[in-house]
Tab-separated table of C-alpha atoms in Angstrom:
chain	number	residue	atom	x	y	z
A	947	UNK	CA	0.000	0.000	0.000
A	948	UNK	CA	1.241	3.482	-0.614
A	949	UNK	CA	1.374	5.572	2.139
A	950	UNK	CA	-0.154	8.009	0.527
A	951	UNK	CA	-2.913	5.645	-0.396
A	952	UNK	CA	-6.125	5.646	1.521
A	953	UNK	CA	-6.832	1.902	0.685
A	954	UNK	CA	-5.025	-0.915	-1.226
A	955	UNK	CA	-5.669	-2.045	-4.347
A	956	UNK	CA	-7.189	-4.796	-3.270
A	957	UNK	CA	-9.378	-3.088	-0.838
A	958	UNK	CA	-10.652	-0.158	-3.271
A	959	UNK	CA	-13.679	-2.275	-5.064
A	960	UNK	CA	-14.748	-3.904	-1.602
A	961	UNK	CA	-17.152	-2.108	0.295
A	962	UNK	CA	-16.493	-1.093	4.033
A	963	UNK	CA	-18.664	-1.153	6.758
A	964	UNK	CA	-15.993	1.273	8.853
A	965	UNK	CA	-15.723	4.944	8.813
A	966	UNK	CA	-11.928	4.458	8.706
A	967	UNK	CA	-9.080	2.687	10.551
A	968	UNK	CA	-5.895	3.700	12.493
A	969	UNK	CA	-3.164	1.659	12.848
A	970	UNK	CA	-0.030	2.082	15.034
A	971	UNK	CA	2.725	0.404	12.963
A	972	UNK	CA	2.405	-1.539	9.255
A	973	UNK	CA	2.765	-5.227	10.209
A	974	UNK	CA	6.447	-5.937	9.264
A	975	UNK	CA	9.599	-6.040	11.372
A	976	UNK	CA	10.854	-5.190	13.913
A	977	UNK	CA	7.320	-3.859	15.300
A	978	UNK	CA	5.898	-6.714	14.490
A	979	UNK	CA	7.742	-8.087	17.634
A	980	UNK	CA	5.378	-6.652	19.782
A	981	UNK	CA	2.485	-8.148	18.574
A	982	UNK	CA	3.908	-12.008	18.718
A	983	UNK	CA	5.235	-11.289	21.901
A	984	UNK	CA	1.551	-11.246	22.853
A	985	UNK	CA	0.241	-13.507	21.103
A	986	UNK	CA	2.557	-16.150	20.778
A	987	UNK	CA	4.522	-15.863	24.021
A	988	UNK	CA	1.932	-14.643	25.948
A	989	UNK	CA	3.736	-11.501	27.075
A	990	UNK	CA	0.476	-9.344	28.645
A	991	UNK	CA	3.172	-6.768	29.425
A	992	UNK	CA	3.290	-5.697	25.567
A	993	UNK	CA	-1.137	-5.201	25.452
A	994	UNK	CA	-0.161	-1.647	27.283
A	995	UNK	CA	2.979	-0.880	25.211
A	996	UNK	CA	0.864	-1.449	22.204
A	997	UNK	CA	-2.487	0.574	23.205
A	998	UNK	CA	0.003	3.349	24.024
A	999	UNK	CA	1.264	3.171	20.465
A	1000	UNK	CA	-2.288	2.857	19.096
A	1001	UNK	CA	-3.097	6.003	21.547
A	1002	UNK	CA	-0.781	7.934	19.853
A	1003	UNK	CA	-2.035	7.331	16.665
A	1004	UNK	CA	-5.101	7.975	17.907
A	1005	UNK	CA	-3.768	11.348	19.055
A	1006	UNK	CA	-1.948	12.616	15.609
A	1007	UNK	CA	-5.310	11.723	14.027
A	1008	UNK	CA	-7.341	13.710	15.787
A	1009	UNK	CA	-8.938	13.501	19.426
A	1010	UNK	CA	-11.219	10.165	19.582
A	1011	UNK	CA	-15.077	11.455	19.406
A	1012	UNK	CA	-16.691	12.493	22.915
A	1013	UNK	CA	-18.489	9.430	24.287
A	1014	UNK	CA	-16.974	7.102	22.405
A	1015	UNK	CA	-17.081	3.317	23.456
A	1016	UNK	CA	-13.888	0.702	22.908
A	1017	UNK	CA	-15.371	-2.607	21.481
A	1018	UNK	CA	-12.514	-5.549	21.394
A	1019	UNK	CA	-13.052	-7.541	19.283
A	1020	UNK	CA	-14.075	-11.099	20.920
A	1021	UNK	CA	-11.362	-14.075	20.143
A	1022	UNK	CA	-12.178	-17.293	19.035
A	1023	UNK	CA	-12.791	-20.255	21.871
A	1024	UNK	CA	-9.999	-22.019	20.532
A	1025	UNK	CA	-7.498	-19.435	20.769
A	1026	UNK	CA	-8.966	-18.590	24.249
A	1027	UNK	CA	-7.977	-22.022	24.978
A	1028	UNK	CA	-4.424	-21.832	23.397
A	1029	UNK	CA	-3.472	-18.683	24.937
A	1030	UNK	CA	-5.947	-17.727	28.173
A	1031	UNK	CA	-6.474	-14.595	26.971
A	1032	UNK	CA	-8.256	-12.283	23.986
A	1033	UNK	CA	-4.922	-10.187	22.766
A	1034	UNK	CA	-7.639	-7.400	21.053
A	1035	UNK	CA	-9.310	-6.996	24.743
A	1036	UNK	CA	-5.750	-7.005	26.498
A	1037	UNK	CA	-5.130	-4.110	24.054
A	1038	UNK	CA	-8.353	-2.378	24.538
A	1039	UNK	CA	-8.394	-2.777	28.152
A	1040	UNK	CA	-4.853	-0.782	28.172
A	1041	UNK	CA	-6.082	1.330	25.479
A	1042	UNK	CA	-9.071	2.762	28.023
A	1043	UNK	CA	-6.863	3.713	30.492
A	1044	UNK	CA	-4.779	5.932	28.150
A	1045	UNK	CA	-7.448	7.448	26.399
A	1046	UNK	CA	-9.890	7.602	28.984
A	1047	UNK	CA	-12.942	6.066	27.443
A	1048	UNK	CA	-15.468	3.294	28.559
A	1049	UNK	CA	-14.400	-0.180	27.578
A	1050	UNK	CA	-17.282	-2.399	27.040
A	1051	UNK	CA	-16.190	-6.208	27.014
A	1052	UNK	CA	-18.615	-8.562	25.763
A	1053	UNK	CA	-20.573	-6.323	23.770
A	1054	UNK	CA	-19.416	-8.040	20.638
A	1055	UNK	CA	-20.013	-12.063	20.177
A	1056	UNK	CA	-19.331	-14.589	17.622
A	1057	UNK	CA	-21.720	-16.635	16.482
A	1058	UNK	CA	-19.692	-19.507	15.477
A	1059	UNK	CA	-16.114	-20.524	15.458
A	1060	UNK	CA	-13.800	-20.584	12.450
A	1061	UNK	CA	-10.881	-21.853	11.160
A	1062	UNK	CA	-7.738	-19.827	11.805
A	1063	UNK	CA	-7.173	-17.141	9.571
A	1064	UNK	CA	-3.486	-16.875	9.105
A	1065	UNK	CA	-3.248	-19.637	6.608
A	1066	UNK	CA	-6.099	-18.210	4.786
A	1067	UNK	CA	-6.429	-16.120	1.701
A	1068	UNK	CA	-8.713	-12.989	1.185
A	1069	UNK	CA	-11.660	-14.642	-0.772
A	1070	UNK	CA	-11.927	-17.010	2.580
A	1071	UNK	CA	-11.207	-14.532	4.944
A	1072	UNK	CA	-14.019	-12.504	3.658
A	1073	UNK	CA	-16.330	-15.594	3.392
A	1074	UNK	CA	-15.588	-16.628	6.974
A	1075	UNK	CA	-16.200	-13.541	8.602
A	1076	UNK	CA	-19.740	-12.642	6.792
A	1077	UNK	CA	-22.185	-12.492	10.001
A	1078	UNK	CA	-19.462	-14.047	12.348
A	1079	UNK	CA	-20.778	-11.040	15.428
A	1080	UNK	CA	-23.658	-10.200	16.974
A	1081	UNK	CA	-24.161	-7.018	19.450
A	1082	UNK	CA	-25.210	-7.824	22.717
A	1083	UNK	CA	-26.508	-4.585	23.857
A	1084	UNK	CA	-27.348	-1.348	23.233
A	1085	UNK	CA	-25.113	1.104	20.726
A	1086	UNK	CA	-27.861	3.139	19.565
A	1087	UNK	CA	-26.421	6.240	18.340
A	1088	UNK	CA	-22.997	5.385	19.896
A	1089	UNK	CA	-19.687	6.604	18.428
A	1090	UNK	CA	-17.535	2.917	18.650
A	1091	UNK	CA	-13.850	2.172	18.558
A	1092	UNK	CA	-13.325	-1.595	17.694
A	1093	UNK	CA	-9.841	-2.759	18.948
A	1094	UNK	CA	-7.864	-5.007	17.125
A	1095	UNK	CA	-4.652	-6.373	17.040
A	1096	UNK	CA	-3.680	-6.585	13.304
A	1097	UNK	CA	-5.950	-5.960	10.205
A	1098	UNK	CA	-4.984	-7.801	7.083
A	1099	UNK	CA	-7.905	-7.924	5.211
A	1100	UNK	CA	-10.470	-5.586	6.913
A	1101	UNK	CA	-13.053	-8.877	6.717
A	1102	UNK	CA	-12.814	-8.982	10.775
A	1103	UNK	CA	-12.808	-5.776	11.661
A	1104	UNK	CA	-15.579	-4.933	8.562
A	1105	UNK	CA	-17.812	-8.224	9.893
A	1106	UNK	CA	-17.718	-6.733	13.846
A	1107	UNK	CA	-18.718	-3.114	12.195
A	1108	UNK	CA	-21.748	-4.229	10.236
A	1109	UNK	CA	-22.700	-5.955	13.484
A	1110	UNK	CA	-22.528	-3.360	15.715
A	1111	UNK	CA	-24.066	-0.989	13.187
A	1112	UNK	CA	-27.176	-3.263	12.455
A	1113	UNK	CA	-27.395	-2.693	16.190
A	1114	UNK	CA	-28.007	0.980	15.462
A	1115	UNK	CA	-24.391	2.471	16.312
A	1116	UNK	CA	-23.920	5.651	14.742
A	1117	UNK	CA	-20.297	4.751	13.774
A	1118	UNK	CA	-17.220	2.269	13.640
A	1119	UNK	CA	-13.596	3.375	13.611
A	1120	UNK	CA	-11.385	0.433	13.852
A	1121	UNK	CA	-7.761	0.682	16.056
A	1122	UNK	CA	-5.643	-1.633	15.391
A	1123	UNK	CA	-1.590	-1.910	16.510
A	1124	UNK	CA	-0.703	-3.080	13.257
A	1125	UNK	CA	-2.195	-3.164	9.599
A	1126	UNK	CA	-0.692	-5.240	6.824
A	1127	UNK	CA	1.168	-2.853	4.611
């Protein structure tokens, strides 16, 4: 993607259910160290080193909208199992602290489980995801930040924004540590 770019190729003729996304770092080394620290090593002290990263982001793009709500998004059973804990709600729980907003943890559900994505391309990304979350409560006219470790597609992060939209939320940014460049 070209940093001047507002999408990437692929990403131009697929529609978005987001208003728009910030991202911390492009998903490549050495940042991406951060991220499989968490993840794979299960190093919780990188969730706040990463929301304060995403924070900043969130700062140099502007000041996040008054009465906003942080939505993580909800991990898979499986990888509960594997690692004992959500890395997207780790981030967002860190992330409320430093930018003073609401979290609201469990908001967002899946409705089934699904294979793992990182072995996946686009077409089944996007395929898996359609109607993966459901909202649990009430958004109406709410300003929501979904949290997010990585985007790579968008189909995650665009699946959890139609969700919490059909629930009547006036708008989805996504924040994610790390996008796919």
């Amino acid at each position: 993607m070209r940093p001047d770019a507002p999408h990437c190729a692929a990403c131009l003729g697929a529609p978005r259910t987001f208003s728009r996304t910030i991202a911390a770092f492009d998903y490549a080394p050495p940042a991406d160290t951060l991220i499989l620290m968490l993840k794979t090593r299960l190093r919780l002290s990188m969730a706040p080193v990463l929301a304060r990263m995403i924070a900043a982001a969130v700062a140099r793009d502007g000041p996040a909208p008054d009465g906003a709500l942080l939505v993580p998004v909800p991990a898979s059973r499986a990888s509960l199992r594997q690692r004992g804990m959500n890395p997207a709600g780790e981030i967002a729980r860190s992330l409320a602290a430093e930018l003073g907003l609401p979290l609201a943890r469990g908001l967002l559900r899946r409705r089934r489980e699904t294979p793992r994505q990182t072995a996946q391309g686009r077409q089944a990304r996007r395929l898996g995801a359609q109607n993966l979350f459901y909202c649990v409560g009430d958004v109406r006219g709410r300003q929501l930040l979904l949290v997010d470790d990585v985007m790579t597609t968008g189909s995650t992060a665009n699946a959890a924004a139609a969700a919490l939209l059909a629930a009547g939320a006036a708008d989805v940014t996504v924040l994610v540590a790390a996008r796919t460049p």
